[in-house]
Coordinates of C-alpha atoms in Angstrom, one line a residue:
M1 CA -91.1 -54.6 -45.9
K2 CA -90.9 -58.0 -44.2
E3 CA -87.6 -59.9 -44.8
R4 CA -89.1 -63.1 -43.6
F5 CA -91.8 -62.9 -46.3
W6 CA -89.2 -62.7 -49.1
D7 CA -87.0 -65.3 -47.4
N8 CA -90.0 -67.7 -47.5
V9 CA -90.8 -66.8 -51.1
A10 CA -87.1 -67.4 -52.2
S11 CA -87.3 -71.1 -51.5
D12 CA -90.0 -71.5 -54.3
Y13 CA -89.2 -68.4 -56.3
D14 CA -90.1 -69.7 -59.7
A15 CA -93.6 -70.7 -58.5
E16 CA -94.3 -67.6 -56.5
I17 CA -92.8 -64.8 -58.7
C18 CA -93.4 -64.3 -62.4
N19 CA -90.2 -64.7 -64.4
T20 CA -90.4 -61.6 -66.6
L21 CA -87.4 -62.5 -68.6
R22 CA -88.6 -66.0 -69.5
S23 CA -92.3 -65.0 -70.0
D24 CA -91.4 -62.1 -72.4
R25 CA -92.7 -63.7 -75.6
N26 CA -90.8 -61.3 -77.9
R27 CA -87.6 -61.2 -75.8
R28 CA -87.9 -57.4 -75.7
L29 CA -86.5 -57.1 -72.2
E30 CA -83.5 -59.3 -73.0
S31 CA -82.8 -57.2 -76.1
V32 CA -82.9 -53.9 -74.2
V33 CA -80.6 -55.3 -71.4
R34 CA -78.1 -56.6 -74.0
E35 CA -78.1 -53.3 -75.9
H36 CA -77.2 -51.3 -72.8
A37 CA -75.1 -53.8 -70.8
T38 CA -72.7 -54.5 -73.7
G39 CA -70.0 -51.9 -73.2
A40 CA -71.2 -50.9 -69.7
S41 CA -68.5 -50.7 -67.0
I42 CA -70.6 -51.3 -63.9
A43 CA -74.1 -52.8 -63.9
C44 CA -76.3 -52.8 -60.8
D45 CA -79.2 -55.2 -60.5
F46 CA -81.2 -53.6 -57.7
G47 CA -83.6 -56.1 -56.1
C48 CA -82.1 -59.0 -58.0
G49 CA -84.1 -61.7 -56.2
V50 CA -82.5 -65.1 -56.9
G51 CA -80.4 -63.7 -59.7
R52 CA -82.4 -64.3 -62.8
F53 CA -80.7 -61.5 -64.7
L54 CA -77.1 -62.3 -63.6
P55 CA -76.2 -64.8 -66.4
L56 CA -77.4 -62.3 -69.0
L57 CA -75.4 -59.4 -67.5
L58 CA -72.4 -61.7 -67.1
D59 CA -72.6 -62.6 -70.8
C60 CA -72.6 -58.9 -71.7
G61 CA -69.3 -58.1 -69.9
P62 CA -69.7 -55.5 -67.1
T63 CA -68.7 -55.8 -63.5
I64 CA -71.9 -56.5 -61.6
I65 CA -73.4 -55.5 -58.3
A66 CA -76.5 -57.3 -57.3
T67 CA -78.6 -56.2 -54.2
D68 CA -81.6 -57.7 -52.5
F69 CA -83.5 -57.4 -49.3
S70 CA -83.6 -61.2 -48.7
A71 CA -80.4 -63.0 -47.5
V72 CA -82.0 -66.3 -48.6
S73 CA -82.5 -65.0 -52.2
L74 CA -78.9 -63.8 -52.3
E75 CA -77.6 -67.1 -51.2
I76 CA -79.6 -68.9 -53.9
A77 CA -78.2 -66.4 -56.4
R78 CA -74.7 -67.1 -55.1
Q79 CA -75.1 -70.9 -55.4
S80 CA -76.3 -70.5 -59.1
L81 CA -73.0 -69.0 -60.1
S82 CA -69.6 -70.6 -60.7
E83 CA -66.5 -69.5 -58.8
T84 CA -65.3 -67.7 -62.0
Q85 CA -68.6 -65.9 -62.4
L86 CA -68.6 -64.9 -58.7
R87 CA -65.4 -63.0 -59.2
R88 CA -67.3 -60.5 -61.3
V89 CA -70.4 -60.3 -59.1
D90 CA -70.7 -58.3 -55.8
L91 CA -73.8 -59.6 -53.9
Q92 CA -75.0 -57.1 -51.3
K93 CA -77.9 -57.3 -48.8
Q94 CA -79.5 -53.9 -48.9
D95 CA -82.9 -52.4 -48.0
L96 CA -83.3 -49.7 -50.6
T97 CA -86.5 -48.3 -48.9
V98 CA -84.6 -46.7 -46.1
G99 CA -81.4 -44.6 -45.6
R100 CA -78.9 -43.6 -48.2
P101 CA -76.8 -46.8 -48.8
R102 CA -73.6 -46.4 -50.8
I103 CA -73.8 -49.5 -53.0
A104 CA -71.7 -48.8 -56.1
K105 CA -68.2 -47.8 -54.8
P106 CA -65.7 -46.4 -55.5
N107 CA -67.3 -45.9 -58.9
K108 CA -71.0 -45.5 -59.6
A109 CA -73.0 -47.7 -62.0
D110 CA -73.5 -46.7 -65.6
L111 CA -76.3 -49.2 -65.9
A112 CA -79.0 -50.2 -63.4
L113 CA -81.9 -52.7 -63.5
L114 CA -85.1 -52.3 -61.5
I115 CA -87.2 -55.3 -62.6
N116 CA -90.5 -55.5 -60.7
V117 CA -89.0 -53.8 -57.7
I118 CA -90.9 -50.5 -57.3
I119 CA -94.2 -52.4 -56.9
M120 CA -94.9 -52.2 -53.1
P121 CA -98.1 -50.3 -52.1
D122 CA -96.2 -47.7 -50.0
R123 CA -95.4 -44.7 -52.2
E124 CA -92.6 -43.5 -50.0
H125 CA -90.9 -46.8 -50.2
R126 CA -91.1 -46.7 -53.9
R127 CA -89.7 -43.2 -54.1
N128 CA -86.9 -44.0 -51.6
I129 CA -85.8 -46.9 -53.9
L130 CA -85.7 -44.6 -56.9
A131 CA -83.7 -42.0 -55.0
N132 CA -81.2 -44.6 -53.8
V133 CA -80.8 -46.0 -57.3
R134 CA -80.2 -42.5 -58.6
R135 CA -77.5 -41.8 -55.9
N136 CA -75.6 -44.8 -57.0
M137 CA -75.6 -44.0 -60.7
V138 CA -73.3 -41.8 -62.8
S139 CA -74.9 -38.8 -64.6
G140 CA -76.0 -39.9 -68.0
G141 CA -76.3 -43.6 -67.0
T142 CA -79.1 -45.9 -68.1
L143 CA -81.9 -47.3 -65.9
I144 CA -84.0 -50.1 -67.1
V145 CA -87.3 -50.5 -65.3
A146 CA -90.0 -53.1 -65.6
T147 CA -93.3 -52.8 -63.7
P148 CA -96.9 -54.3 -63.9
S149 CA -99.1 -52.2 -66.2
L150 CA -102.4 -50.9 -65.0
E151 CA -103.7 -50.6 -68.6
S152 CA -103.0 -54.3 -69.1
A153 CA -104.7 -55.3 -65.9
L154 CA -107.8 -53.5 -66.8
Y155 CA -107.6 -54.8 -70.4
S156 CA -107.7 -58.3 -69.1
H157 CA -111.1 -57.6 -67.5
T158 CA -112.5 -56.4 -70.9
R159 CA -111.3 -59.7 -72.4
M160 CA -113.1 -61.7 -69.7
I161 CA -116.3 -59.8 -70.5
E162 CA -116.0 -60.8 -74.2
W163 CA -115.2 -64.3 -73.2
S164 CA -118.4 -64.5 -71.2
E165 CA -120.4 -63.1 -74.1
R166 CA -118.9 -65.6 -76.5
D167 CA -120.0 -68.3 -74.1
G168 CA -123.6 -67.1 -74.2
S169 CA -123.8 -64.5 -71.4
S170 CA -125.5 -61.1 -72.0
Y171 CA -123.2 -58.1 -72.0
K172 CA -125.0 -56.7 -68.9
K173 CA -124.5 -60.0 -66.9
A174 CA -120.9 -60.3 -68.1
V175 CA -120.0 -56.8 -66.9
A176 CA -121.7 -57.4 -63.6
A177 CA -119.8 -60.6 -63.0
E178 CA -116.5 -59.0 -63.9
D179 CA -117.2 -56.0 -61.7
A180 CA -117.7 -58.4 -58.8
S181 CA -114.5 -60.2 -59.6
A182 CA -112.6 -56.9 -60.0
K183 CA -113.8 -55.7 -56.6
K184 CA -111.9 -58.6 -55.0
E185 CA -108.7 -57.7 -56.8
I186 CA -108.6 -53.9 -57.0
R187 CA -107.6 -52.3 -53.6
S188 CA -107.3 -48.8 -55.0
L189 CA -107.9 -48.1 -58.7
T190 CA -106.8 -44.4 -58.4
S191 CA -103.5 -45.3 -56.9
G192 CA -103.1 -48.5 -59.0
I193 CA -102.9 -51.0 -56.2
L194 CA -104.2 -54.4 -57.3
D195 CA -103.7 -57.9 -55.9
I196 CA -101.3 -60.3 -57.6
E197 CA -101.7 -63.7 -55.9
D198 CA -103.4 -61.9 -52.9
T199 CA -100.4 -59.5 -52.5
A200 CA -101.1 -55.8 -52.9
T201 CA -99.0 -54.7 -55.9
K202 CA -98.5 -51.3 -57.5
H203 CA -99.5 -51.2 -61.2
Y204 CA -98.5 -48.1 -63.3
L205 CA -100.1 -46.1 -66.1
G206 CA -97.3 -45.5 -68.6
E207 CA -97.4 -41.7 -68.2
E208 CA -97.5 -42.1 -64.4
L209 CA -94.3 -44.1 -64.4
A210 CA -92.6 -41.5 -66.6
V211 CA -93.6 -38.7 -64.1
E212 CA -92.3 -40.7 -61.2
L213 CA -89.0 -41.4 -62.9
N214 CA -88.7 -37.7 -63.8
R215 CA -89.4 -36.7 -60.2
A216 CA -86.5 -38.9 -59.2
G217 CA -84.1 -37.3 -61.6
F218 CA -84.5 -39.6 -64.6
E219 CA -85.6 -38.9 -68.1
C220 CA -87.9 -41.4 -69.7
C221 CA -86.3 -42.0 -73.1
K222 CA -88.1 -45.1 -74.4
R223 CA -91.0 -47.2 -73.3
H224 CA -91.8 -50.7 -74.4
R225 CA -94.5 -53.2 -73.6
I226 CA -93.4 -56.7 -72.4
E227 CA -95.9 -59.1 -74.0
F228 CA -96.8 -62.3 -72.1
E229 CA -98.9 -65.2 -73.3
W230 CA -102.5 -65.2 -72.1
T231 CA -101.7 -68.3 -70.1
E232 CA -100.0 -66.0 -67.6
E233 CA -103.3 -64.4 -66.9
F234 CA -106.0 -67.1 -67.6
Q235 CA -106.3 -70.8 -67.3
S236 CA -106.9 -72.4 -70.7
P237 CA -107.5 -69.2 -72.7
P238 CA -109.5 -69.6 -75.9
R239 CA -107.8 -69.6 -79.2
W240 CA -109.4 -66.3 -80.4
L241 CA -107.5 -64.4 -77.7
R242 CA -104.3 -65.0 -79.5
D243 CA -105.2 -62.3 -82.0

């Protein structure tokens, strides 16, 4: 991981990084976080970026630890909080891909967030992050994970094929055109590495993510889809896509 890359992204974070919390059209993620953060003692936002989830966690009551790889992102998060709020938030610069950092001390977290964090193409980095999160959580704690979906990425290509057909293309030509487009985006279909804004990004099958979490010592209890508007994927999507 390159800290300079994330420091540069931090200055224009909203334009560069999808705001999952804001884009969630059914507010499913907010609901899940509120459900588990209310009554929690210590909540850790691992890979917090510029602190998008901190106001929500603060509203729910727990003591908060927020870590990130980028010092610039952490400073932006710090500046977004009042002095009163900062008394309840411990901002830590941590690289979760290496070592065995002790982050939640003296007491471990009973709630952890990993929102679009385990998405780098290097599998060992992703597994090291999960291992370090597990080390800093109490037994029986709750981990909330959000990741890009491989099913959804491939589904978007099928919608583009139908879009082309509705605009007069034959099915054969539409498939050929979308295959050519997909080749520029998909780096490895079998390992789920696809480009998002020219950045290699891990996308998960639902069952695959459950297996990875289980391998790290977690039990996958519930799984939800976070639904975005089609405008997150396409420019000027047609009305029929809403259905």
